[in-house]
Coordinates of C-alpha atoms in Angstrom, one line a residue:
X1019 CA -4.6 50.0 -74.3
X1020 CA -2.0 52.8 -73.9
X1021 CA -4.8 55.4 -73.3
X1022 CA -5.9 53.4 -70.1
X1023 CA -2.7 54.0 -68.2
X1024 CA -3.9 55.8 -65.0
X1025 CA -6.4 54.9 -62.4
X1026 CA -9.7 56.9 -62.5
X1027 CA -10.9 58.1 -59.1
X1028 CA -14.6 58.9 -58.4
X1029 CA -15.6 62.6 -57.7
X1030 CA -17.0 62.8 -54.1
X1031 CA -20.7 63.3 -54.0
X1032 CA -23.1 63.6 -51.1
X1033 CA -24.8 60.4 -50.8
X1034 CA -26.0 58.1 -47.9
X1035 CA -23.2 56.4 -45.8
X1036 CA -24.3 52.8 -46.8
X1037 CA -24.5 53.8 -50.5
X1038 CA -21.1 55.6 -50.2
X1039 CA -19.6 52.4 -48.9
X1040 CA -21.0 50.3 -51.6
X1041 CA -19.8 52.8 -54.3
X1042 CA -16.4 52.8 -52.7
X1043 CA -16.1 49.1 -52.4
X1044 CA -17.2 48.8 -56.2
X1045 CA -14.6 51.3 -57.4
X1046 CA -11.6 50.2 -55.3
X1047 CA -12.3 46.5 -55.5
X1048 CA -14.6 45.6 -58.4
X1049 CA -16.5 42.4 -57.9
X1050 CA -15.4 39.4 -59.8
X1051 CA -18.3 39.6 -62.3
X1052 CA -17.8 43.1 -62.9
X1053 CA -17.1 43.6 -66.7
X1054 CA -17.1 39.8 -67.3
X1055 CA -20.2 40.0 -69.6
X1056 CA -18.7 42.4 -71.8
X1057 CA -15.4 40.5 -71.9
X1058 CA -17.3 37.2 -72.7
X1059 CA -19.3 39.1 -75.5
X1060 CA -16.0 40.2 -77.0
X1061 CA -14.6 36.6 -77.0
X1062 CA -17.9 35.4 -78.5
X1063 CA -17.7 37.9 -81.4
X1064 CA -14.1 37.1 -82.0
X1065 CA -15.2 33.2 -82.1
X1066 CA -17.8 34.0 -84.6
X1067 CA -15.2 36.0 -86.8
X1068 CA -12.5 33.4 -86.5
X1069 CA -15.0 30.6 -87.4
X1070 CA -16.0 32.6 -90.6
X1071 CA -12.4 33.0 -91.5
X1072 CA -11.6 29.3 -90.8
X1073 CA -14.6 28.0 -92.8
X1074 CA -14.2 30.2 -95.8
X1075 CA -12.0 27.8 -97.8
X1076 CA -14.7 25.1 -97.4
X1077 CA -17.5 27.5 -98.6
X1078 CA -15.7 28.2 -101.9
X1079 CA -14.1 31.7 -102.2
X1080 CA -14.5 32.1 -106.0
X1081 CA -16.3 30.5 -108.9
X1082 CA -15.2 30.2 -112.4
X1083 CA -16.7 29.2 -115.9
X1084 CA -14.0 26.6 -116.2
X1085 CA -15.2 24.7 -113.2
X1086 CA -14.3 24.5 -109.5
X1087 CA -10.9 25.7 -108.5
X1088 CA -8.5 23.7 -106.2
X1089 CA -7.1 25.2 -103.0
X1090 CA -4.0 24.2 -100.9
X1091 CA -5.7 22.2 -97.9
X1092 CA -2.5 22.7 -95.7
X1093 CA -2.5 26.4 -96.0
X1094 CA -6.2 26.6 -95.2
X1095 CA -5.7 24.3 -92.1
X1096 CA -2.8 26.5 -90.9
X1097 CA -4.9 29.7 -91.4
X1098 CA -7.9 28.1 -89.5
X1099 CA -5.9 27.0 -86.6
X1100 CA -4.1 30.3 -86.0
X1101 CA -7.1 32.4 -86.5
X1102 CA -9.1 30.3 -83.8
X1103 CA -6.1 30.2 -81.4
X1104 CA -6.6 33.9 -80.2
X1105 CA -10.2 33.7 -79.1
X1106 CA -9.5 30.3 -77.6
X1107 CA -6.7 31.9 -75.5
X1108 CA -8.8 34.7 -74.5
X1109 CA -11.5 32.4 -73.3
X1110 CA -8.9 30.5 -71.2
X1111 CA -7.8 33.8 -69.7
X1112 CA -11.4 34.7 -68.9
X1113 CA -11.7 31.4 -67.0
X1114 CA -8.6 32.3 -65.1
X1115 CA -10.2 35.7 -64.4
X1116 CA -7.5 37.4 -66.2
X1117 CA -9.9 39.9 -68.1
X1118 CA -7.1 42.4 -69.0
X1119 CA -5.0 39.7 -70.8
X1120 CA -8.1 38.6 -72.7
X1121 CA -8.9 42.0 -73.9
X1122 CA -5.1 42.6 -74.7
X1123 CA -5.0 39.4 -76.7
X1124 CA -8.2 40.4 -78.8
X1125 CA -6.9 43.9 -79.3
X1126 CA -3.5 42.8 -80.7
X1127 CA -5.0 40.2 -83.0
X1128 CA -7.7 42.7 -84.3
X1129 CA -5.2 45.2 -85.2
X1130 CA -3.7 42.7 -87.6
X1131 CA -7.1 41.8 -88.8
X1132 CA -7.7 45.5 -89.7
X1133 CA -5.1 45.1 -92.4
X1134 CA -6.6 41.9 -93.5
X1135 CA -10.0 43.6 -94.0
X1136 CA -8.4 45.8 -96.5
X1137 CA -6.5 43.1 -98.3
X1138 CA -9.7 41.0 -98.5
X1139 CA -11.3 43.5 -100.8
X1140 CA -8.8 42.3 -103.5
X1141 CA -10.9 39.3 -103.9
X1142 CA -13.8 41.4 -105.0
X1143 CA -11.6 43.8 -107.2
X1144 CA -9.4 41.3 -109.0
X1145 CA -9.3 37.9 -107.3
X1146 CA -6.8 36.4 -109.6
X1147 CA -4.1 38.7 -108.3
X1148 CA -5.0 38.2 -104.6
X1149 CA -2.5 35.1 -104.2
X1150 CA -4.8 33.6 -101.5
X1151 CA -3.9 30.2 -102.1
X1152 CA -5.6 28.8 -98.9
X1153 CA -8.8 29.9 -100.6
X1154 CA -8.1 29.1 -104.2
X1155 CA -5.1 28.2 -106.6
X1156 CA -5.8 29.4 -110.1
X1157 CA -4.8 27.0 -112.9
X1158 CA -5.2 29.4 -115.7
X1159 CA -6.0 33.1 -116.3
X1160 CA -9.7 32.7 -116.7
X1161 CA -12.0 35.3 -115.0
X1162 CA -13.0 34.3 -111.5
X1163 CA -15.9 35.9 -109.5
X1164 CA -16.0 36.2 -105.6
X1165 CA -18.3 33.7 -104.0
X1166 CA -19.6 32.9 -100.5
X1167 CA -16.1 32.2 -99.1
X1168 CA -15.0 35.6 -100.0
X1169 CA -17.7 37.2 -98.2
X1170 CA -17.1 35.0 -95.1
X1171 CA -13.5 35.8 -94.8
X1172 CA -14.1 39.6 -95.1
X1173 CA -16.9 39.5 -92.6
X1174 CA -14.8 37.4 -90.3
X1175 CA -12.0 39.7 -90.2
X1176 CA -14.3 42.8 -89.7
X1177 CA -15.8 40.8 -86.8
X1178 CA -12.2 40.4 -85.3
X1179 CA -11.9 44.1 -85.6
X1180 CA -15.0 44.7 -83.7
X1181 CA -13.8 42.2 -81.1
X1182 CA -10.6 44.2 -80.8
X1183 CA -12.4 47.3 -80.0
X1184 CA -14.5 45.4 -77.4
X1185 CA -11.0 44.1 -75.9
X1186 CA -9.8 47.7 -75.6
X1187 CA -12.9 48.5 -73.5
X1188 CA -12.3 45.5 -71.5
X1189 CA -8.7 46.6 -70.7
X1190 CA -9.9 50.2 -70.0
X1191 CA -12.5 48.9 -67.5
X1192 CA -9.8 46.6 -65.8
X1193 CA -7.5 49.8 -65.4
X1194 CA -10.1 51.1 -63.0
X1195 CA -9.4 48.4 -60.5
X1196 CA -6.6 48.6 -57.7
X1197 CA -3.5 46.4 -58.5
X1198 CA -3.3 47.7 -62.1
X1199 CA 0.1 48.7 -62.9
X1200 CA 1.5 47.9 -59.4
X1201 CA 4.9 46.5 -58.7
X1202 CA 6.9 45.1 -55.8
X1203 CA 9.4 48.1 -56.2
X1204 CA 7.5 51.4 -55.5
X1205 CA 9.7 53.1 -58.2
X1206 CA 8.2 50.8 -60.7
X1207 CA 4.6 51.5 -60.1
X1208 CA 2.8 53.0 -62.9
X1209 CA 5.9 53.1 -65.0
X1210 CA 5.6 52.1 -68.7
X1211 CA 6.5 48.5 -69.5
X1212 CA 9.1 49.6 -71.9
X1213 CA 11.1 51.0 -69.0
X1214 CA 10.3 48.1 -66.7
X1215 CA 11.7 45.4 -69.0
X1216 CA 14.9 47.4 -70.0
X1217 CA 16.2 48.9 -73.1
X1218 CA 17.6 45.7 -74.6
X1219 CA 14.4 43.8 -74.6
X1220 CA 12.3 46.9 -75.6
X1221 CA 14.7 47.5 -78.6
X1222 CA 14.4 43.8 -79.6
X1223 CA 10.5 44.2 -79.6
X1224 CA 10.8 47.3 -81.8
X1225 CA 13.2 45.5 -84.1
X1226 CA 11.0 42.6 -84.5
X1227 CA 8.2 44.9 -85.5
X1228 CA 10.3 46.5 -88.0
X1229 CA 11.2 43.2 -89.5
X1230 CA 7.7 42.2 -89.8
X1231 CA 6.8 45.6 -91.3
X1232 CA 9.6 45.3 -93.9
X1233 CA 8.7 41.7 -94.8
X1234 CA 5.1 42.6 -95.4
X1235 CA 6.4 45.2 -98.0
X1236 CA 8.5 42.5 -99.7
X1237 CA 7.4 39.8 -102.2
X1238 CA 5.3 37.1 -100.4
X1239 CA 5.9 34.5 -103.1
X1240 CA 8.6 33.5 -105.7
X1241 CA 6.5 32.6 -108.7
X1242 CA 7.7 30.7 -111.8
X1243 CA 4.1 30.4 -113.1
X1244 CA 3.0 32.8 -115.8
X1245 CA -0.4 32.8 -114.4
X1246 CA 0.5 33.8 -110.9
X1247 CA 2.1 37.2 -110.4
X1248 CA 4.2 37.6 -107.3
X1249 CA 5.3 41.3 -107.3
X1250 CA 6.4 43.2 -104.3
X1251 CA 3.7 45.2 -102.5
X1252 CA 5.0 48.5 -103.8
X1253 CA 4.1 47.5 -107.4
X1254 CA 1.0 45.4 -106.5
X1255 CA -2.6 46.3 -106.8
X1256 CA -4.0 49.1 -104.5
X1257 CA -5.9 46.8 -102.2
X1258 CA -2.8 44.6 -101.6
X1259 CA -0.5 47.5 -101.1
X1260 CA -2.9 49.3 -98.8
X1261 CA -3.6 46.1 -96.8
X1262 CA 0.1 45.5 -96.2
X1263 CA 0.6 49.2 -95.2
X1264 CA -2.3 49.1 -92.7
X1265 CA -1.0 45.8 -91.2
X1266 CA 2.4 47.2 -90.8
X1267 CA 1.2 50.5 -89.3
X1268 CA -1.3 48.8 -87.0
X1269 CA 1.4 46.4 -85.7
X1270 CA 3.8 49.3 -84.9
X1271 CA 0.9 51.1 -83.1
X1272 CA 0.4 48.0 -81.1
X1273 CA 4.0 47.8 -80.2
X1274 CA 4.2 51.5 -79.1
X1275 CA 1.0 51.0 -77.0
X1276 CA 2.3 47.9 -75.4
X1277 CA 5.6 49.5 -74.4
X1278 CA 3.7 52.5 -73.0
X1279 CA 1.3 50.4 -71.0
X1280 CA 1.8 50.4 -67.2
X1281 CA 0.6 46.7 -67.0
X1282 CA 3.1 44.2 -68.3
X1283 CA 0.4 41.6 -68.5
X1284 CA -1.6 43.8 -71.0
X1285 CA 1.7 44.5 -72.9
X1286 CA 2.6 40.9 -73.3
X1287 CA -0.9 39.9 -74.3
X1288 CA -1.3 42.6 -77.0
X1289 CA 2.1 41.6 -78.5
X1290 CA 1.2 37.9 -78.4
X1291 CA -2.1 38.4 -79.9
X1292 CA -0.5 40.4 -82.9
X1293 CA 2.3 37.9 -83.2
X1294 CA 0.0 34.9 -83.3
X1295 CA -2.2 36.7 -85.9
X1296 CA 0.8 37.5 -88.0
X1297 CA 2.0 33.9 -87.9
X1298 CA -1.4 33.0 -89.2
X1299 CA -1.1 35.4 -92.1
X1300 CA 2.5 35.0 -93.2
X1301 CA 2.7 31.4 -92.1
X1302 CA -0.3 30.6 -94.4
X1303 CA 1.8 31.8 -97.3
X1304 CA 4.8 29.9 -96.3
X1305 CA 2.9 26.6 -96.2
X1306 CA 1.2 27.4 -99.4
X1307 CA 4.5 28.1 -101.1
X1308 CA 6.0 24.9 -99.8
X1309 CA 2.8 22.9 -100.8
X1310 CA 2.2 24.4 -104.3
X1311 CA 5.1 22.6 -106.0
X1312 CA 8.1 23.8 -108.0
X1313 CA 6.2 26.7 -109.7
X1314 CA 5.8 28.7 -106.5
X1315 CA 8.5 29.4 -103.9
X1316 CA 8.7 31.2 -100.5
X1317 CA 9.4 35.0 -101.0
X1318 CA 12.0 37.0 -99.2
X1319 CA 9.1 39.0 -97.7
X1320 CA 7.4 36.1 -96.1
X1321 CA 10.7 34.9 -94.6
X1322 CA 11.4 38.3 -93.0
X1323 CA 7.8 38.7 -91.8
X1324 CA 7.7 35.2 -90.4
X1325 CA 11.0 35.6 -88.5
X1326 CA 10.0 38.8 -87.1
X1327 CA 6.5 37.5 -86.0
X1328 CA 8.0 34.4 -84.3
X1329 CA 10.6 36.5 -82.5
X1330 CA 7.7 38.9 -81.4
X1331 CA 5.8 35.9 -79.9
X1332 CA 8.9 34.8 -77.9
X1333 CA 9.6 38.5 -76.7
X1334 CA 6.0 38.7 -75.6
X1335 CA 6.4 35.5 -73.4
X1336 CA 9.7 37.0 -72.1
X1337 CA 8.1 40.2 -70.9
X1338 CA 6.6 38.8 -67.6
X1339 CA 9.8 37.0 -66.9
X1340 CA 11.8 40.2 -67.4
X1341 CA 9.5 42.2 -65.2
X1342 CA 9.8 39.7 -62.4
X1343 CA 13.5 39.5 -62.5
X1344 CA 14.0 43.4 -62.6
X1345 CA 11.2 44.0 -60.2
X1346 CA 13.2 43.8 -56.9
X1347 CA 12.0 44.9 -53.6
X1348 CA 14.5 47.8 -52.6
X1349 CA 16.2 47.8 -49.3
X1350 CA 15.1 50.3 -46.9
X1351 CA 17.0 53.6 -47.2
X1352 CA 17.7 56.3 -44.7
X1353 CA 15.3 59.1 -44.8
X1354 CA 16.9 62.1 -46.5
X1355 CA 15.9 65.7 -46.0
X1356 CA 13.5 67.0 -48.7
X1357 CA 15.0 69.2 -51.4
X1358 CA 13.4 72.5 -52.3
X1359 CA 11.2 72.3 -55.3
X1360 CA 9.7 74.8 -57.6
X1361 CA 6.3 76.2 -57.2
X1362 CA 3.7 73.5 -58.2
X1363 CA 1.8 76.0 -60.2
X1364 CA 4.8 76.8 -62.2
X1365 CA 5.6 73.1 -62.8
X1366 CA 2.0 72.4 -63.9
X1367 CA 2.1 75.2 -66.4
X1368 CA 5.3 74.0 -67.8
X1369 CA 4.1 70.3 -67.9
X1370 CA 1.0 71.3 -69.8
X1371 CA 2.9 73.5 -72.2
X1372 CA 5.5 70.7 -72.8
X1373 CA 2.7 68.1 -73.3
X1374 CA 0.8 70.4 -75.8
X1375 CA 3.9 70.7 -77.9
X1376 CA 4.5 67.1 -77.8
X1377 CA 1.0 66.3 -79.0
X1378 CA 1.1 68.9 -81.7
X1379 CA 4.4 67.6 -83.0
X1380 CA 3.1 64.1 -83.0
X1381 CA -0.1 65.1 -84.8
X1382 CA 1.8 67.1 -87.4
X1383 CA 4.0 64.1 -88.1
X1384 CA 1.1 61.7 -88.6
X1385 CA -0.6 64.1 -90.9
X1386 CA 2.5 64.7 -93.0
X1387 CA 3.1 60.9 -93.1
X1388 CA -0.2 60.0 -94.1
X1389 CA -0.2 62.8 -96.8
X1390 CA 3.1 61.5 -98.1
X1391 CA 1.7 58.0 -98.5
X1392 CA -1.5 59.2 -100.1
X1393 CA 0.5 61.6 -102.5
X1394 CA 2.8 58.7 -103.5
X1395 CA -0.1 56.5 -104.4
X1396 CA -2.0 59.2 -106.4
X1397 CA -1.1 60.1 -109.9
X1398 CA 1.7 62.6 -110.2
X1399 CA 1.0 63.7 -113.8
X1400 CA -2.0 64.0 -116.1
X1401 CA -1.3 62.9 -119.6
X1402 CA -3.3 62.9 -122.7
X1403 CA -5.8 59.8 -123.4
X1404 CA -3.9 57.0 -124.9
X1405 CA -0.5 58.0 -123.6
X1406 CA 1.2 56.0 -121.0
X1407 CA 2.2 58.1 -117.9
X1408 CA 5.9 57.9 -117.1
X1409 CA 6.7 55.8 -114.1
X1410 CA 8.1 57.9 -111.3
X1411 CA 9.9 55.4 -109.1
X1412 CA 10.9 58.0 -106.6
X1413 CA 7.4 57.7 -105.1
X1414 CA 8.4 54.3 -103.8
X1415 CA 10.9 56.1 -101.7
X1416 CA 8.4 58.5 -100.4
X1417 CA 6.2 55.5 -99.3
X1418 CA 9.2 54.4 -97.1
X1419 CA 9.8 57.9 -95.8
X1420 CA 6.1 58.1 -95.0
X1421 CA 6.8 55.7 -92.1
X1422 CA 7.9 58.9 -90.2
X1423 CA 4.3 58.6 -88.9
X1424 CA 5.5 55.6 -86.8
X1425 CA 8.1 58.0 -84.9
X1426 CA 5.3 60.5 -84.4
X1427 CA 2.9 58.1 -82.6
X1428 CA 4.8 58.0 -79.3
X1429 CA 4.6 61.8 -78.9
X1430 CA 0.8 61.3 -78.2
X1431 CA 1.6 59.1 -75.3
X1432 CA 2.8 61.1 -72.4
X1433 CA 4.9 58.2 -71.0
X1434 CA 7.0 58.0 -74.3
X1435 CA 6.8 61.5 -75.7
X1436 CA 10.0 62.9 -74.2
X1437 CA 12.2 59.9 -75.0
X1438 CA 10.9 59.6 -78.6
X1439 CA 11.0 63.4 -79.5
X1440 CA 14.7 63.5 -80.6
X1441 CA 13.9 60.7 -83.1
X1442 CA 11.2 62.8 -84.7
X1443 CA 13.4 65.8 -84.6
X1444 CA 15.5 64.0 -87.3
X1445 CA 13.3 61.7 -89.3
X1446 CA 10.9 64.4 -90.4
X1447 CA 13.7 65.2 -93.0
X1448 CA 12.9 61.9 -94.7
X1449 CA 9.7 63.4 -96.4
X1450 CA 11.1 66.5 -98.0
X1451 CA 14.3 64.8 -98.9
X1452 CA 12.4 62.0 -100.7
X1453 CA 9.8 64.4 -102.3
X1454 CA 12.6 66.6 -103.8
X1455 CA 13.5 64.1 -106.6
X1456 CA 9.9 63.4 -107.4
X1457 CA 9.2 67.1 -107.7
X1458 CA 12.2 67.5 -110.1
X1459 CA 10.9 64.8 -112.4
X1460 CA 7.4 66.2 -112.2
X1461 CA 8.5 69.7 -113.1
X1462 CA 10.5 68.5 -116.0
X1463 CA 7.7 66.3 -117.4
X1464 CA 5.2 69.1 -117.0
X1465 CA 7.3 71.1 -119.7
X1466 CA 6.0 68.5 -122.2
X1467 CA 2.9 69.3 -124.3
X1468 CA -0.5 68.4 -122.9
X1469 CA 1.1 67.2 -119.6
X1470 CA 0.1 68.8 -116.3
X1471 CA 0.7 68.4 -112.8
X1472 CA -1.8 66.0 -110.9
X1473 CA -3.1 65.8 -107.4
X1474 CA -0.5 63.5 -106.2
X1475 CA 2.3 65.9 -106.6
X1476 CA 0.2 68.8 -104.8
X1477 CA -0.4 66.4 -101.9
X1478 CA 3.3 65.5 -101.7
X1479 CA 4.1 69.3 -101.5
X1480 CA 1.6 69.6 -98.7
X1481 CA 3.2 66.6 -96.9
X1482 CA 6.6 68.4 -97.0
X1483 CA 5.2 71.5 -95.5
X1484 CA 3.7 69.4 -92.8
X1485 CA 7.1 67.8 -92.3
X1486 CA 8.7 71.1 -91.8
X1487 CA 6.1 72.1 -89.2
X1488 CA 6.7 68.9 -87.4
X1489 CA 10.5 69.6 -87.2
X1490 CA 9.8 73.1 -85.8
X1491 CA 7.3 71.8 -83.2
X1492 CA 9.7 69.0 -82.3
X1493 CA 12.4 71.7 -81.8
X1494 CA 10.0 73.7 -79.6
X1495 CA 9.2 70.7 -77.5
X1496 CA 12.9 70.1 -77.0
X1497 CA 13.3 73.7 -76.0
X1498 CA 10.5 73.3 -73.4
X1499 CA 12.1 70.2 -72.0
X1500 CA 15.5 72.0 -71.6
X1501 CA 13.8 74.8 -69.7
X1502 CA 13.2 72.3 -66.9
X1503 CA 16.8 71.1 -66.6
X1504 CA 19.7 72.4 -64.7
X1505 CA 22.0 73.8 -67.2
X1506 CA 24.3 75.7 -64.8
X1507 CA 27.1 73.1 -65.2
X1508 CA 28.5 72.4 -68.6
X1509 CA 28.2 68.7 -69.6
X1510 CA 31.4 67.1 -70.7
X1511 CA 31.7 65.6 -74.1
X1512 CA 31.3 61.7 -74.3
X1513 CA 34.4 60.9 -76.4
X1514 CA 33.1 57.4 -77.2
X1515 CA 30.0 58.6 -78.7
X1516 CA 31.8 61.6 -80.4
X1517 CA 34.2 59.3 -82.2
X1518 CA 31.6 56.7 -83.3
X1519 CA 29.0 59.2 -84.2
X1520 CA 31.6 61.4 -86.1
X1521 CA 33.0 58.5 -88.1
X1522 CA 29.4 57.3 -88.8
X1523 CA 28.4 60.8 -90.0
X1524 CA 31.5 61.0 -92.2
X1525 CA 30.8 57.6 -93.9
X1526 CA 27.1 58.6 -94.2
X1527 CA 28.1 61.8 -95.9
X1528 CA 30.4 59.9 -98.3
X1529 CA 27.4 57.5 -99.0
X1530 CA 25.3 60.5 -99.9
X1531 CA 28.0 62.0 -102.0
X1532 CA 28.6 58.9 -104.1
X1533 CA 26.2 57.1 -106.4
X1534 CA 24.2 54.3 -104.9
X1535 CA 23.9 52.4 -108.2
X1536 CA 24.6 52.6 -111.8
X1537 CA 23.7 50.6 -114.8
X1538 CA 22.2 50.8 -118.4
X1539 CA 18.8 52.2 -119.4
X1540 CA 16.3 50.5 -121.8
X1541 CA 17.6 52.9 -124.5
X1542 CA 21.1 51.7 -124.0
X1543 CA 22.7 54.8 -122.4
X1544 CA 24.7 54.5 -119.1
X1545 CA 23.3 55.9 -116.0
X1546 CA 24.4 56.4 -112.5
X1547 CA 22.4 57.8 -109.4
X1548 CA 22.9 61.2 -107.8
X1549 CA 26.7 62.1 -107.2
X1550 CA 28.3 65.2 -106.2
X1551 CA 30.8 64.7 -109.1
X1552 CA 27.9 66.0 -111.4
X1553 CA 28.1 69.7 -111.9
X1554 CA 26.0 71.7 -111.7
X1555 CA 24.2 70.0 -108.9
X1556 CA 20.6 68.9 -109.4
X1557 CA 17.9 69.6 -106.9
X1558 CA 18.3 66.0 -105.6
X1559 CA 22.1 66.6 -105.1
X1560 CA 21.1 69.6 -102.8
X1561 CA 18.9 67.2 -100.8
X1562 CA 21.9 65.0 -100.2
X1563 CA 23.9 68.0 -98.9
X1564 CA 21.2 68.8 -96.4
X1565 CA 21.3 65.1 -95.3
X1566 CA 25.2 65.4 -94.8
X1567 CA 24.8 68.5 -92.8
X1568 CA 22.1 66.7 -90.6
X1569 CA 24.5 63.8 -89.9
X1570 CA 27.3 66.2 -88.8
X1571 CA 24.9 68.2 -86.6
X1572 CA 23.4 65.1 -85.0
X1573 CA 26.9 63.8 -84.2
X1574 CA 27.9 67.0 -82.4
X1575 CA 24.8 67.4 -80.5
X1576 CA 24.6 63.7 -79.3
X1577 CA 28.1 63.9 -78.1
X1578 CA 27.1 66.7 -75.7
X1579 CA 23.6 65.5 -74.9
X1580 CA 22.2 63.4 -72.1
X1581 CA 22.8 59.8 -72.8
X1582 CA 19.2 58.5 -73.7
X1583 CA 18.4 61.8 -75.6
X1584 CA 21.6 61.5 -77.6
X1585 CA 21.0 58.0 -78.3
X1586 CA 17.5 58.7 -79.5
X1587 CA 18.9 61.5 -81.7
X1588 CA 21.3 59.1 -83.3
X1589 CA 18.6 56.5 -83.9
X1590 CA 16.7 59.1 -85.7
X1591 CA 19.8 59.7 -87.8
X1592 CA 20.1 56.0 -88.6
X1593 CA 16.5 55.8 -89.6
X1594 CA 17.1 58.7 -92.1
X1595 CA 20.0 56.8 -93.4
X1596 CA 17.9 53.8 -93.9
X1597 CA 15.6 55.7 -96.1
X1598 CA 18.6 56.9 -98.1
X1599 CA 19.9 53.3 -98.7
X1600 CA 16.4 52.1 -99.5
X1601 CA 16.4 54.4 -102.5
X1602 CA 18.9 52.1 -104.3
X1603 CA 16.8 48.9 -104.7
X1604 CA 13.6 50.8 -105.1
X1605 CA 14.6 53.0 -108.0
X1606 CA 17.1 51.0 -109.9
X1607 CA 14.4 48.8 -111.3
X1608 CA 14.0 51.0 -114.3
X1609 CA 17.4 50.0 -115.4
X1610 CA 17.9 47.1 -117.7
X1611 CA 21.2 46.3 -116.1
X1612 CA 22.3 47.6 -112.7
X1613 CA 25.1 47.3 -110.1
X1614 CA 25.5 48.4 -106.6
X1615 CA 27.5 51.7 -106.4
X1616 CA 30.0 52.7 -103.7
X1617 CA 27.4 54.9 -102.0
X1618 CA 25.6 51.8 -100.6
X1619 CA 28.8 50.5 -99.0
X1620 CA 29.8 53.8 -97.5
X1621 CA 26.1 54.3 -96.2
X1622 CA 26.1 50.8 -94.7
X1623 CA 29.3 51.5 -92.8
X1624 CA 27.9 54.7 -91.6
X1625 CA 24.6 53.0 -90.6
X1626 CA 26.6 50.5 -88.4
X1627 CA 28.7 53.2 -86.7
X1628 CA 25.8 55.4 -86.0
X1629 CA 23.7 52.5 -84.4
X1630 CA 26.8 51.6 -82.4
X1631 CA 27.1 55.2 -81.1
X1632 CA 23.4 55.3 -80.4
X1633 CA 23.6 52.1 -78.4
X1634 CA 26.7 53.4 -76.3
X1635 CA 24.9 56.7 -75.7
X1636 CA 21.7 55.1 -74.6
X1637 CA 23.4 52.8 -72.1
X1638 CA 25.4 55.8 -70.8
X1639 CA 24.8 57.1 -67.3
X1640 CA 25.2 60.7 -68.4

C-alpha cells in the first residue's frame, strides 16, 4: 500500500496518433473494467479462505482416543462471522466500484491472517496447548491428534494471506489512475494520510496499535483448570509466541503503511480490515472465556487487545471524516515574487544522499531487531545432558526491546523517514541495554564445568552491533537533514519543553538508579534489582548509567530542536523508558515473593513528564 504512493507516467514512445490517444486515455482515465477481474479474483480467494476457517469447527479440528471433543459453539460462530465480514465488505466495495478500498480491506485483514497461520501450526505440534476453544475444548489431558478442521483453518488463513497480496496489487493498479491522492486543498495533494488527519488522530491510531500489540503478548485466558494452561505469550510454546509476535509486527506495519498512504480511503480500508480481523481473533477468545464456565476467565491480554482493536476500527471510520473536515479549499492569495532556490542538481544529490541514509538506518534497525528476537528465543547456554539449563529471564526484556524494528520501518518510507528518524536515534539503545544483563548472566554461567555459550548469545551480540550501526546511521541521516536547513539564526530554547523534559529526565534517571523490584528467592535469600547503591557497579548498572545520560542529552537537544523533531526525540526516550519499566514484571517472576520497588514509581513519573514534553514540542510552531 505505502509503496504505491506516486502516480506512474508512461515513457513517450513513437506510435501512431490513434494508438497514442488510446494509450493515453487508458493511462490517464482507466476504463471501469480495468483491474476489476483481478479484484474480483482476490475477493473470491478471500471468500474461499474465510469459508474454510468458518467451517473448520464443524469439520472437527482434532480427534482423541477418548471420543469426540466438545467445542464452544458461540466462539465458533463469532469467529465465522468476523472472518467472513472482510471479503463480504470487499465485495460490496467492488459493487460500488471502490476497488482501492476493496484491496485495502483484504490487505489489512491478510496481515493479521499471517500471524494466524503461524499460530495454527500449534494445532499440529501440540494441539492441547493451542487453547483454540472455538475448535475444541479439552476435558482431560489425553493426547489429541489434528484432524480435517485443523487443516481447513490453516489453509483458510493461508488463502487470506494470498488474497491480501492480491489486494495490494489491486491498490497498486488503482494508484495509476488520476484522482488517487487528490484533495480540494492543493497543499494536501499527495500528502501522507498521517499528515492530513492531524497529529492527534494519527497518534491515537498508533496508540491503539500499541495496545493491541501489548495485549497479544499478555495472557489470553485466566485458567483455573489444571488441564488448560493459560500462560503469557513469552512463556508459551514457540508457535504461539511466534504467531503473536508476527501478528503484532504485521499490525504495526499496516498502521505505518496506512499513515504513509496518500489516499485516505486506502488508509481507512487497511486499518478497518486489520481491526475487524483482530476483533475476530481476540473477540473469539473473549466469547470462549465467557462461555466456558467458571474454570476459564478472560485474560488481561485479551481485554487490552480487544479494546485496542475496537478503537482502531472506530479510528478507521473517523479518517474520511477528519480528512473532509480538514481539507478546506484555500482562499486565493496574492501572487508573491519567487524566492531564490538552490541549484536543482545540488538539491537532487542531497535528497538522494539523505534518502539512502534513511533507508540504511531503517534496514539496520530491522535487522538488529530481528536478530535480537531470534537470539532471545534461541538457547543461550549449552549444558550437559540431563541437566536443566538455567532460566535467563532477561531474554524477555530483549524481546520487548526487539520492537525497535517497528521504529525502523518508517525510515524505509520516504514520506515518514525524516519525522521518524529522531525516534530511531534513541530507541536503538534498547537492544544493547537489554542484552548487557543477559550477557553478564551468560558469562557467569559459562564459568561452570561443561557449560558453554550457545548460539542465542552470539546472535544477541550480533544484534547489539547492528543496533550500534543503526544509531550511527541515524545520526548521519540527521546530519544530512540539518545540512539543508538555515542555521544562520540561533533557535531560542523552548522553556516549557525544557522544564518538562528536564524534570522527566531527572525522574527517569532516578528510576534507573533505584531498584525496580525486590523480594525473596526460592533459596530464601533476599534480592533486589539493580541499584546504584551496590558497589562496585555491575555491567547492568553501567547500562543504567548510559540510560541516565541518554535521558539528559535528549532533554537538552529537544529543548533546542524544531518542535516536531524534538517531540519525536522525546517519544523515542519515552519508548526506551517503557522498556526499562517492562523489565520489572518480566524478570521478577523468578522470585517467590516480590514487591514493586521505588524505581518503578520514579520511572512512571518520568514517563508521564517526557510524554507531556513530547506532546508540547510536537504541537509547537517552532
